[in-house]
Coordinates of C-alpha atoms in Angstrom, one line a residue:
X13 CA 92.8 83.9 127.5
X14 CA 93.4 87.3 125.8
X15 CA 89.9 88.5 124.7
X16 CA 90.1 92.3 123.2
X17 CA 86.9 94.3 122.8
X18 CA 87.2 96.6 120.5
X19 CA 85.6 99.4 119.3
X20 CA 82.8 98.7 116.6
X21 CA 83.9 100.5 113.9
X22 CA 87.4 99.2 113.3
X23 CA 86.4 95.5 112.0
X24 CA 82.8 95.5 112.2
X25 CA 82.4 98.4 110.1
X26 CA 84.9 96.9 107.7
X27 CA 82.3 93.8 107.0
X28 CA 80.1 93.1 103.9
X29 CA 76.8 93.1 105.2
X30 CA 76.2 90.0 104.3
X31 CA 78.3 88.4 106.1
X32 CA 77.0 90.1 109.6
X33 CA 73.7 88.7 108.4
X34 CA 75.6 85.0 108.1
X35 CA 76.9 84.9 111.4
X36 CA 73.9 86.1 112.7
X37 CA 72.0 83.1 110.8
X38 CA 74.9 81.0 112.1
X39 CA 74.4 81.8 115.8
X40 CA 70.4 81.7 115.2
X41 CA 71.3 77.4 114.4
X42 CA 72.8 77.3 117.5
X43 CA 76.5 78.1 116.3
X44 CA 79.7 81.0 116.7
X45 CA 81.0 82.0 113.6
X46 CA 84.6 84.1 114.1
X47 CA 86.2 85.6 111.3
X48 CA 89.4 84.8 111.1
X49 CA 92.3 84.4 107.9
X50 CA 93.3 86.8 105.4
X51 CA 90.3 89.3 105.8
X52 CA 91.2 90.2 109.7
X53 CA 94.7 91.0 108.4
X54 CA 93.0 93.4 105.7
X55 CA 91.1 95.3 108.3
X56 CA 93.7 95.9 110.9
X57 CA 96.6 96.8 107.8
X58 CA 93.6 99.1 106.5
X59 CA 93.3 97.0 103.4
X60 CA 90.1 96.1 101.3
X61 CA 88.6 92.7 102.0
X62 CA 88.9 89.8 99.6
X63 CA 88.9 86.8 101.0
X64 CA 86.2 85.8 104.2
X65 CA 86.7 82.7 106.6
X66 CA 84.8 82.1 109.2
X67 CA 85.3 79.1 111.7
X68 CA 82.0 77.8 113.4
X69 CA 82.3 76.4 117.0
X70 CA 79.3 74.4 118.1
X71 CA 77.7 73.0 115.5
X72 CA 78.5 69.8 113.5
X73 CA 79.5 69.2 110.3
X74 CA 76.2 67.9 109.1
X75 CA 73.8 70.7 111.5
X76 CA 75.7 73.7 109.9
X77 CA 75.6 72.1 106.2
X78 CA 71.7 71.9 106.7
X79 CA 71.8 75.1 108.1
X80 CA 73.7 77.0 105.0
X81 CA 71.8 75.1 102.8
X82 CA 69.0 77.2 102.5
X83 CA 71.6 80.4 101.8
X84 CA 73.1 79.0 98.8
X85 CA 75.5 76.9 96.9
X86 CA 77.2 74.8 99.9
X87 CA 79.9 72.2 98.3
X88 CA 81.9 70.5 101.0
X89 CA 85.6 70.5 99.9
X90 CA 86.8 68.6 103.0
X91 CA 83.7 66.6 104.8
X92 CA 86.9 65.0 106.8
X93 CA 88.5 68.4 108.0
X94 CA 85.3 69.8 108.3
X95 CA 85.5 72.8 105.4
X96 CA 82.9 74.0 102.9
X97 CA 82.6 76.7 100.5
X98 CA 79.9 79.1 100.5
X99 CA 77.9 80.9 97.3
X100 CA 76.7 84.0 99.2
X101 CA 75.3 87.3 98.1
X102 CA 77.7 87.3 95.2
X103 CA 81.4 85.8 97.8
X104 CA 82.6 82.6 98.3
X105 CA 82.7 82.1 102.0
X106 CA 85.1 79.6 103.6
X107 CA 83.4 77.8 106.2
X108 CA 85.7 75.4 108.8
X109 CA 84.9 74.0 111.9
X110 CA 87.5 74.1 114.4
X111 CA 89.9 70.8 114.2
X112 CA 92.0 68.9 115.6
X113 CA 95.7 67.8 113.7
X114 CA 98.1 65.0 114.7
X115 CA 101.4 64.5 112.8
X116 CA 101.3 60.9 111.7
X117 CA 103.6 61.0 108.4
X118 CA 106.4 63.2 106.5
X119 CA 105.6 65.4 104.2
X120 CA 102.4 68.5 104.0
X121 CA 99.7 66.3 104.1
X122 CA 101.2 63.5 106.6
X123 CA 98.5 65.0 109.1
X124 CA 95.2 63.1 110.8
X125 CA 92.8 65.7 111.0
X126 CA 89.3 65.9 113.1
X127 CA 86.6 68.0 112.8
X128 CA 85.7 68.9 116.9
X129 CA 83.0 72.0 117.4
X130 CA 83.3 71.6 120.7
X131 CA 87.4 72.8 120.5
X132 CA 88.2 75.6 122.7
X133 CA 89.6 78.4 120.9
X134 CA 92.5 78.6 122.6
X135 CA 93.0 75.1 121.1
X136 CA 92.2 76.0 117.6
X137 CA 94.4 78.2 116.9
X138 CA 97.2 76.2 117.8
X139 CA 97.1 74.6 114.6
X140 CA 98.0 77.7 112.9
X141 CA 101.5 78.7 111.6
X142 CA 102.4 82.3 112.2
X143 CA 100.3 84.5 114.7
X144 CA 99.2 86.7 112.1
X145 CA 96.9 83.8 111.4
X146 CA 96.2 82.9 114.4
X147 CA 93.8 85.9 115.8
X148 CA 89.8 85.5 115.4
X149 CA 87.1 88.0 115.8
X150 CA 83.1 87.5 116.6
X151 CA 81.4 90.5 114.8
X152 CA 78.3 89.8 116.6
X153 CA 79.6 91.1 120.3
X154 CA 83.1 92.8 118.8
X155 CA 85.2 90.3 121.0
X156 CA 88.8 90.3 119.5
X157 CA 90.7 87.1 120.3
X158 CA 94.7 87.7 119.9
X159 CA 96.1 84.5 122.6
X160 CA 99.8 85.0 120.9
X161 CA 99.8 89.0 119.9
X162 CA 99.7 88.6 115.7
X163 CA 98.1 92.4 116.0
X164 CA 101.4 93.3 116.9
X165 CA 103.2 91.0 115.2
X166 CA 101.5 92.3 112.1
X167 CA 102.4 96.1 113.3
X168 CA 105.9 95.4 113.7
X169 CA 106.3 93.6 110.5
X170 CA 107.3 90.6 112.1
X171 CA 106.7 86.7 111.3
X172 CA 106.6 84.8 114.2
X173 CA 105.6 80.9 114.5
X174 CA 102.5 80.2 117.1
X175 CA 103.9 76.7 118.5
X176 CA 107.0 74.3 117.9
X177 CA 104.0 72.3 116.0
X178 CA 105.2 74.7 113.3
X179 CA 107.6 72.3 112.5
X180 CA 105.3 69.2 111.0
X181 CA 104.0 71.1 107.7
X182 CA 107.5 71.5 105.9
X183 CA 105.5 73.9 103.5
X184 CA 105.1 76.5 106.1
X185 CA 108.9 78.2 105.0
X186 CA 107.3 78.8 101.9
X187 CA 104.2 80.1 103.4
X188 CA 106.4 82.9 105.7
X189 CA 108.2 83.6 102.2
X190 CA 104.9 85.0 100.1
X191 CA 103.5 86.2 103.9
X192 CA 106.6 88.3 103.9
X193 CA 106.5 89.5 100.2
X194 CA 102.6 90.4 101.0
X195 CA 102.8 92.2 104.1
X196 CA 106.4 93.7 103.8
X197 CA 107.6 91.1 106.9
X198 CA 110.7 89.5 108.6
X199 CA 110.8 86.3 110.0
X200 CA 111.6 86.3 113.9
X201 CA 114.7 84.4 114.9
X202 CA 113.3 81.7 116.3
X203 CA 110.7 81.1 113.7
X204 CA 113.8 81.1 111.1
X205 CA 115.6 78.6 113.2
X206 CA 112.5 76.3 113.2
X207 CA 112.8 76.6 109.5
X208 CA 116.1 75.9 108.9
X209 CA 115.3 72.2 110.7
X210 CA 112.7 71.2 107.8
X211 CA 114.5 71.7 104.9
X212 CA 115.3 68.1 104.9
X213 CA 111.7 68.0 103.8
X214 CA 111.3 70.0 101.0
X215 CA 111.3 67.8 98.0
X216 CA 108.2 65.9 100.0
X217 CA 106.2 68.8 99.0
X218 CA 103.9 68.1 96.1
X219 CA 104.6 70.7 93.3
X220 CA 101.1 72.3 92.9
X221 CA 101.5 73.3 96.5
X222 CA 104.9 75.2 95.8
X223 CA 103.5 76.7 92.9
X224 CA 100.7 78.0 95.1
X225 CA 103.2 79.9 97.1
X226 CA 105.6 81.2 94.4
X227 CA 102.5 82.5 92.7
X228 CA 101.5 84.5 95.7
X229 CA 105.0 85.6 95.9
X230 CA 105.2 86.8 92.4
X231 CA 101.9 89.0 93.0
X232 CA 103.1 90.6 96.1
X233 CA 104.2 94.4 96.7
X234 CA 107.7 93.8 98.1
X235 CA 109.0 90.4 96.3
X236 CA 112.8 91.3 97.7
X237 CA 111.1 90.6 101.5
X238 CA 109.9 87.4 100.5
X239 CA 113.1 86.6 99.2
X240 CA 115.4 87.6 102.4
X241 CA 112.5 85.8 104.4
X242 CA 113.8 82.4 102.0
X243 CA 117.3 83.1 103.0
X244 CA 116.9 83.7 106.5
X245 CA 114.3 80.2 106.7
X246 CA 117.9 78.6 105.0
X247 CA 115.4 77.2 102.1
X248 CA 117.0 79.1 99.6
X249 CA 119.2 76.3 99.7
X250 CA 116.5 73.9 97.6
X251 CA 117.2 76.8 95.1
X252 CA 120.4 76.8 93.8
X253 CA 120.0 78.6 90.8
X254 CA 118.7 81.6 93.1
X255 CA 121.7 81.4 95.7
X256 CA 124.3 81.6 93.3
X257 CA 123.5 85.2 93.1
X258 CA 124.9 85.8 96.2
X259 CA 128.1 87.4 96.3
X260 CA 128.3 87.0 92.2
X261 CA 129.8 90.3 91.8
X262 CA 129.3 92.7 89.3
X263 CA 131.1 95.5 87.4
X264 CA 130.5 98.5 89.5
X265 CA 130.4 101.2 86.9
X266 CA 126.9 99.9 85.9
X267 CA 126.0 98.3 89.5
X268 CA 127.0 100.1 92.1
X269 CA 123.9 98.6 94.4
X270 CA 126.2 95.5 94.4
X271 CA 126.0 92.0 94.2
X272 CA 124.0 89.7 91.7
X273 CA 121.1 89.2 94.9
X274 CA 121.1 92.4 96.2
X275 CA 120.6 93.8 92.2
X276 CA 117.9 90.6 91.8
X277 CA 115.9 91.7 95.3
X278 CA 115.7 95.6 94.1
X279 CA 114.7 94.9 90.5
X280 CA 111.5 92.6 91.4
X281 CA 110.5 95.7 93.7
X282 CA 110.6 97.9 90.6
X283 CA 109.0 95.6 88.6
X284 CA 106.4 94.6 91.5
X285 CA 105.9 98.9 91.4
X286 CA 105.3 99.0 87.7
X287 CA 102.9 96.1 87.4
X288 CA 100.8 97.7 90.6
X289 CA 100.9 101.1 88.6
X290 CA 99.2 100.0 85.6
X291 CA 96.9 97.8 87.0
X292 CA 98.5 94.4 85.3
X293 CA 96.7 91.2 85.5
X294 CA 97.4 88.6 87.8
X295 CA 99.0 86.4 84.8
X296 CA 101.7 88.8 82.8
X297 CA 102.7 90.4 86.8
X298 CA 103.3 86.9 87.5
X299 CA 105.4 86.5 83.9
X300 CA 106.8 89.8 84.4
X301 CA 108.4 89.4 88.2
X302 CA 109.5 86.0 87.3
X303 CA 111.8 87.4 84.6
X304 CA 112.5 89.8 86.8
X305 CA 114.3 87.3 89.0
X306 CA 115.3 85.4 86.6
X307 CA 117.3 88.1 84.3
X308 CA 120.6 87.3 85.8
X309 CA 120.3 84.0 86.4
X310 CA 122.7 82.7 84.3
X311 CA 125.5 85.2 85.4
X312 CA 126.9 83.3 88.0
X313 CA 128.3 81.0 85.1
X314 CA 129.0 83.8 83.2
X315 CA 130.9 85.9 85.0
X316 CA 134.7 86.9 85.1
X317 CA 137.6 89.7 85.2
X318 CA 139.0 90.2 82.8
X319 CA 142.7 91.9 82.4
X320 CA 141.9 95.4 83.5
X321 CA 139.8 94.1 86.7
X322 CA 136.9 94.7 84.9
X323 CA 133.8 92.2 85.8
X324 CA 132.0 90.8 82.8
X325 CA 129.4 88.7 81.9
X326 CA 129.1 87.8 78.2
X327 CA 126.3 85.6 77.2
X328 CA 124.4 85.4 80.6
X329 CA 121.1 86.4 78.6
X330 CA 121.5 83.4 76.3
X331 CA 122.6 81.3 79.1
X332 CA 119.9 81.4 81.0
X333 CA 117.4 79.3 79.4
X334 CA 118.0 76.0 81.0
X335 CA 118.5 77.6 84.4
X336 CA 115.1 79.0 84.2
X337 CA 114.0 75.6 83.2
X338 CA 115.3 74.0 86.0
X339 CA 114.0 76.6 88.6
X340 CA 110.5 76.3 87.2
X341 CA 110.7 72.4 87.3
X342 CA 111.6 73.0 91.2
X343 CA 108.5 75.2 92.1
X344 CA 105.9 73.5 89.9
X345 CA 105.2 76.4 87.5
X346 CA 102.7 75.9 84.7
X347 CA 104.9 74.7 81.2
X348 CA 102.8 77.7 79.9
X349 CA 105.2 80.6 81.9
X350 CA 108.8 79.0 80.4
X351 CA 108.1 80.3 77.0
X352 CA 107.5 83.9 77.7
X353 CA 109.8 84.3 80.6
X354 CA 112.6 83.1 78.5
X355 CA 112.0 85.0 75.4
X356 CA 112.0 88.6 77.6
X357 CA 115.7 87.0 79.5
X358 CA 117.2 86.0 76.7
X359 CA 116.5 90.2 74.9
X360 CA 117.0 91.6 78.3
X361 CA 119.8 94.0 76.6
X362 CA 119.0 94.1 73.3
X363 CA 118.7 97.7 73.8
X364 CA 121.9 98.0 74.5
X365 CA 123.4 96.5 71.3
X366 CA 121.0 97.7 68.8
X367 CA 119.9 101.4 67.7
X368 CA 115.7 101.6 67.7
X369 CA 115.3 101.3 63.9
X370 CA 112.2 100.1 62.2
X371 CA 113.9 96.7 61.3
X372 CA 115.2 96.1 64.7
X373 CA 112.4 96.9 65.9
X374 CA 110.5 94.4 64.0
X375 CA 112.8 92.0 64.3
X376 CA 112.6 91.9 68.5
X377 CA 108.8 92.5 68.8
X378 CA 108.7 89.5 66.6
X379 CA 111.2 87.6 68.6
X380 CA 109.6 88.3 71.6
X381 CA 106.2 86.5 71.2
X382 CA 104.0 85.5 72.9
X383 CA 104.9 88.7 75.0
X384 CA 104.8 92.0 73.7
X385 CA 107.5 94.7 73.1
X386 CA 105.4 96.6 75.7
X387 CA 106.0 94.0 78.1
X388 CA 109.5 93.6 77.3
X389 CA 110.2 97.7 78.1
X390 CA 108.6 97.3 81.7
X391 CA 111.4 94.7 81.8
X392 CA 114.0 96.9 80.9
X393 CA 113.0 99.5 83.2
X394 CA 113.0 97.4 86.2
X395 CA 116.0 96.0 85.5
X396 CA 117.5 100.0 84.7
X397 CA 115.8 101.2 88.2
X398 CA 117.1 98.7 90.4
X399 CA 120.5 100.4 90.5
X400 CA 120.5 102.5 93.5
X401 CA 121.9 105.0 93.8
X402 CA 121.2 105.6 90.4
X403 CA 117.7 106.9 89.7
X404 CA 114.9 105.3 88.0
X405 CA 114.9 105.0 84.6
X406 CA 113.8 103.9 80.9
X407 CA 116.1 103.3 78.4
X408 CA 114.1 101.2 76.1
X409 CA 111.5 103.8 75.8
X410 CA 112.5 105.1 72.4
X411 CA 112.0 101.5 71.2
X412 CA 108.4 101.5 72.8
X413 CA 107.2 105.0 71.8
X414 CA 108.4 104.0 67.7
X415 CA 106.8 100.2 68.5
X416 CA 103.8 102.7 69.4
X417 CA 103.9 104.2 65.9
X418 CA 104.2 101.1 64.0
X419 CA 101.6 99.8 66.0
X420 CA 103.6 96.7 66.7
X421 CA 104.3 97.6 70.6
X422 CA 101.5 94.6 72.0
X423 CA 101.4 92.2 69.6
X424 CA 104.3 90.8 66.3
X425 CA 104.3 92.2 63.2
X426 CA 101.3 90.7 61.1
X427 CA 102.4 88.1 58.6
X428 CA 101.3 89.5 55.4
X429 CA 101.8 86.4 52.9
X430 CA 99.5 83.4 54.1
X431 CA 98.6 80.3 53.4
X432 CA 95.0 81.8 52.1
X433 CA 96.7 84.1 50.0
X434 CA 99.4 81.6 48.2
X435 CA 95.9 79.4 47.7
X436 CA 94.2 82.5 46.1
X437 CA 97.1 82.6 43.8
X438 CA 97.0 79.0 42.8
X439 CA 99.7 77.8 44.9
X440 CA 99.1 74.0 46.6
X441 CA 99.7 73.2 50.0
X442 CA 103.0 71.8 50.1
X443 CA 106.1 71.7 52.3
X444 CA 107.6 74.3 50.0
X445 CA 104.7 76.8 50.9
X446 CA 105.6 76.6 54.3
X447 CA 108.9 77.6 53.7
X448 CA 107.9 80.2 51.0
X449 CA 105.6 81.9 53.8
X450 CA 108.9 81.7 56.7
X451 CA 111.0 83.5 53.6
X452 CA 108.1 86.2 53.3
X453 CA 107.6 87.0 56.9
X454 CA 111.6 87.4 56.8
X455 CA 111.6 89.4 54.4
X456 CA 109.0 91.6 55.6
X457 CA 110.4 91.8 58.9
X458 CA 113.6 93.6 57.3
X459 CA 111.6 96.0 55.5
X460 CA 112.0 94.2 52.1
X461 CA 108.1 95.5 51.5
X462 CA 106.0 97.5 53.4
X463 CA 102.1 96.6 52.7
X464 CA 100.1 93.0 51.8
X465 CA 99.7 94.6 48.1
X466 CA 103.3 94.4 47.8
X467 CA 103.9 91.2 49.2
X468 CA 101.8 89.9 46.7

């Protein structure tokens, strides 16, 4: 067994308080809290903590629920696997006893799982997937455990599965592909091989569980490693609209970086960069890297020479829509993200068609909801800067900056003849005052009056 003590202040130091204090409760019931998950990857990259697990050998389920009782909110969210959540001096803590896991079925839940305290460590973390996840730490006596070397494995970058076991949770290619995004990793040969054997299981997996990972993906630092990780694992097979890309060639002049994919991986890095810059929320980065990847879906269809040699892709903005349906039907993602993903595809290049005047102008931020023009310009510049060798750049920025002006750059031009207002002036509700107020609001959109005194 490979037990590391380390010195105090590199993950003991990192630790809220509070938690020292709950392990210390822990082992005052009788039990041995480790830290292990997300937050021991945190420390050792140098990262900020968010989420704390702890897995408690010695104690039963029931002893160590009595015992966290008294600390504070304590819902059990699997009394059979032996998990609880903990309200804690402000965290939720997960709380796991070590288990036991026994492939009985197909599929990501075909498991029987038991709860067992009295599991060696060295037996607990076989049930983990990649080795990364599989090293533990006691706070209390600074005792590192790292039985199949995930502290290097995290320093080299490198996804590596702990145990041919790997092989009975079919969602675990998924998992390396949003590890990989996160942590800036490549899978290790074998582990891809291992993947490439369970693809035959991927449409077992229940769709809120994809989602799960394609959401971590799409907040990650380095999307384009999460996606090489999904075509070395063979699983971006299960996504055809994704592996057309590949070797869908482009007109060099205007993308010299290369194919459709290799185009696809640099833009979500960009757009994963601009997001982290100005401090997005979790939601529109999510919105914004999915268009991101989705942008050229549709150019695979699309695509030809024409006489000169030239490669072309008319329409592939248009195109796209029911591609991007499709895709989002095959990782479970909320109804809610088709709508605005599709509206910033399908203007993608408006830029490059229209000249920034005030009606145009009007006319797209209009278009465009629910997202913004603002939104639609980070868009644009991803898609400009993931050129290389061509610099960075913004070419829609003249269309933000007079958006800016006409204050119309996060949210559509204000309708300025209502429903209220055709009331006011005697008007009755009718299915010809709906189509009065559409003929207003198109009017006003190309400029035809300029203030809600006029309109009237």
């Amino acid at each position: 067994m490979l037990f590391i003590v380390l010195p105090m202040n590199i993950l003991y130091d990192a630790l809220p308080a509070s938690v020292l204090k709950l392990c210390h409760h822990i082992k005052h019931c009788g039990g041995h809290a480790w830290l292990v998950g997300g937050a021991l990857r945190d420390v050792l990259l140098g990262r900020a903590i968010h989420d704390i697990d702890l897995e408690v050998f010695g104690l039963d389920f029931t002893t160590l629920h009595d015992a966290l009782l008294p600390l504070g909110r304590c819902d059990c969210v699997g009394r059979q696997f032996g998990v609880m959540k903990l309200q804690y001096h402000g965290r939720c803590i997960d709380i796991a006893l070590p288990r036991r896991e026994v492939k009985i079925a197909s599929g990501h839940r075909g498991f029987s799982v038991e709860a067992d305290p009295q599991l060696a460590p060295e037996q607990a973390v076989l049930r983990r997937d990649f080795t990364i996840n599989a090293m533990m730490y006691d706070p209390l006596n600074a005792v590192f455990l790292d039985l199949h070397h995930g502290r290097d494995d995290l320093n080299q970058g490198c996804l590596r599965h702990v145990s041919d076991a790997f092989v009975e949770d079919p969602l675990r290619p998924l998992r390396a592909m949003q590890f990989a995004a996160r942590y800036r990793m490549h899978l290790h040969p074998s582990t891809a091989t291992l993947c490439r054997s369970m693809l035959h299981e991927a449409n077992a997996l229940p769709r809120e569980r994809l989602w799960q990972e394609w959401r971590k993906w799409s907040l990650a630092d380095a999307p384009s490693y999460g996606l090489q990780a999904l075509h070395d694992s063979g699983w971006l097979a299960h996504y055809p609209q994704l592996q057309a890309m590949q070797g869908c060639a482009q007109e060099p002049r205007w993308h010299p970086e290369g194919d459709v994919w290799t185009h696809t991986s640099l833009v979500v890095d960009q757009m994963a960069a601009i997001a982290q810059q100005r401090g997005l929320p979790e939601e529109e980065q999510s919105i914004l890297c999915f268009a991101a990847l989705l942008h050229d879906i549709a150019k695979p269809l699309t695509s030809f020479a024409d006489p000169q040699g030239h490669i072309r892709s008319p329409g592939h903005a248009q195109a796209a829509e029911p591609l991007i349906a499709q895709f989002f039907s095959s990782i479970g993602a909320p109804s809610r993200l088709l709508r605005p993903v599709w509206h910033l595809v399908n203007d993608h290049l408006t830029h490059l068609h229209a000249q920034p005047t005030a009606r145009a102008i009007r006319r797209l931020s209009a278009r465009l909801s629910p997202v913004s023009l603002q939104q639609w310009e980070m868009l644009v510049q991803a898609d400009a800067s993931g050129r290389t060798p061509h610099p960075p750049s913004r070419p829609a920025l003249p269309w933000l900056e007079q958006a800016q002006a006409m204050n119309i750059a996060d949210t559509r031009p204000t309708p300025w003849v209502t429903g209220a207002m055709l009331i006011a002036l005697g008007m009755k509700p009718s299915p010809a005052m709906g189509q009065l107020i559409h003929q207003a609001y198109e009017a006003q959109l190309d400029g035809g009056f300029d203030s809600p005194e006029a309109a009237q």
